[in-house]
Amino acid sequence: MTNSKELSELQVFKTVLLHCLVIIALPVLSFFMSKVFVFDGLLGSNSIPSNVYSAAVSIVVLHVALGAFIYRAYFDDRSKPQVKKD
């Protein structure tokens, strides 16, 4: 019984850690990728407008990542206790 509980807690920890890394890394990566490749590269924007647009992109990515975390936490089916049937 305790082994399955420890396994479940480990799985929850891995899921939360993964979402934390995504919430931290994706907005930073999306800011620099959109700034360098899209706004400075393809569109040829000036420095200040490309920073503002890239910040907006990273804010949208952050909200999507947070929404995915909240959705996963709210609708996760593993939170129900498993009942052993004899």
CSV table of C-alpha atoms in Angstrom, one decimal:
chain,number,residue,atom,x,y,z
A,1,MET,CA,0.0,0.0,0.0
A,2,THR,CA,2.7,2.5,0.9
A,3,ASN,CA,4.8,1.5,-2.2
A,4,SER,CA,1.9,2.5,-4.5
A,5,LYS,CA,1.4,5.7,-2.5
A,6,GLU,CA,5.1,6.6,-2.8
A,7,LEU,CA,4.9,5.8,-6.6
A,8,SER,CA,1.9,8.1,-6.9
A,9,GLU,CA,3.6,10.9,-5.0
A,10,LEU,CA,6.7,10.5,-7.2
A,11,GLN,CA,4.6,10.8,-10.3
A,12,VAL,CA,2.9,13.9,-8.9
A,13,PHE,CA,6.3,15.4,-8.2
A,14,LYS,CA,7.6,14.7,-11.7
A,15,THR,CA,4.4,16.2,-13.2
A,16,VAL,CA,4.7,19.4,-11.1
A,17,LEU,CA,8.4,19.7,-11.8
A,18,LEU,CA,7.9,19.3,-15.5
A,19,HIS,CA,5.2,22.0,-15.5
A,20,CYS,CA,7.4,24.3,-13.4
A,21,LEU,CA,10.2,23.9,-15.9
A,22,VAL,CA,7.8,24.6,-18.8
A,23,ILE,CA,6.4,27.6,-17.1
A,24,ILE,CA,9.9,29.0,-16.5
A,25,ALA,CA,11.6,28.0,-19.8
A,26,LEU,CA,9.0,28.5,-22.5
A,27,PRO,CA,8.3,32.2,-22.0
A,28,VAL,CA,12.0,33.0,-21.9
A,29,LEU,CA,12.7,30.9,-25.0
A,30,SER,CA,9.7,32.3,-26.9
A,31,PHE,CA,10.8,35.9,-26.1
A,32,PHE,CA,14.3,35.5,-27.6
A,33,MET,CA,13.2,33.2,-30.5
A,34,SER,CA,10.5,35.6,-31.6
A,35,LYS,CA,12.7,38.6,-31.1
A,36,VAL,CA,15.7,37.3,-33.0
A,37,PHE,CA,14.0,35.3,-35.8
A,38,VAL,CA,10.6,36.9,-36.3
A,39,PHE,CA,10.6,40.5,-35.3
A,40,ASP,CA,14.3,41.4,-35.9
A,41,GLY,CA,14.9,38.9,-38.7
A,42,LEU,CA,11.8,38.5,-40.8
A,43,LEU,CA,10.1,41.8,-40.1
A,44,GLY,CA,13.2,44.0,-39.6
A,45,SER,CA,11.7,45.9,-36.6
A,46,ASN,CA,13.5,48.4,-34.5
A,47,SER,CA,14.8,47.3,-31.1
A,48,ILE,CA,12.1,48.8,-28.9
A,49,PRO,CA,9.1,47.6,-30.9
A,50,SER,CA,10.5,44.1,-31.3
A,51,ASN,CA,11.1,43.9,-27.5
A,52,VAL,CA,7.5,44.9,-26.9
A,53,TYR,CA,6.1,42.4,-29.4
A,54,SER,CA,8.3,39.7,-28.1
A,55,ALA,CA,7.2,40.4,-24.5
A,56,ALA,CA,3.6,40.1,-25.7
A,57,VAL,CA,4.4,36.7,-27.3
A,58,SER,CA,6.1,35.5,-24.1
A,59,ILE,CA,3.1,36.6,-22.0
A,60,VAL,CA,0.7,34.6,-24.2
A,61,VAL,CA,3.0,31.6,-24.0
A,62,LEU,CA,3.1,31.9,-20.2
A,63,HIS,CA,-0.6,32.0,-19.9
A,64,VAL,CA,-1.0,29.0,-22.1
A,65,ALA,CA,1.5,27.1,-20.0
A,66,LEU,CA,-0.2,28.1,-16.8
A,67,GLY,CA,-3.6,27.2,-18.2
A,68,ALA,CA,-2.2,23.7,-19.1
A,69,PHE,CA,-1.0,23.3,-15.6
A,70,ILE,CA,-4.3,24.3,-14.1
A,71,TYR,CA,-6.2,22.1,-16.5
A,72,ARG,CA,-4.0,19.1,-15.7
A,73,ALA,CA,-4.3,19.7,-12.0
A,74,TYR,CA,-8.1,20.1,-12.1
A,75,PHE,CA,-9.0,17.3,-14.4
A,76,ASP,CA,-6.4,14.7,-13.4
A,77,ASP,CA,-8.1,11.4,-12.8
A,78,ARG,CA,-5.4,9.9,-10.6
A,79,SER,CA,-6.5,11.9,-7.6
A,80,LYS,CA,-9.3,9.4,-6.9
A,81,PRO,CA,-8.4,6.8,-4.4
A,82,GLN,CA,-8.2,3.3,-5.9
A,83,VAL,CA,-10.4,0.8,-4.2
A,84,LYS,CA,-9.3,-2.8,-4.2
A,85,LYS,CA,-12.0,-5.2,-5.2
A,86,ASP,CA,-11.9,-8.8,-4.0
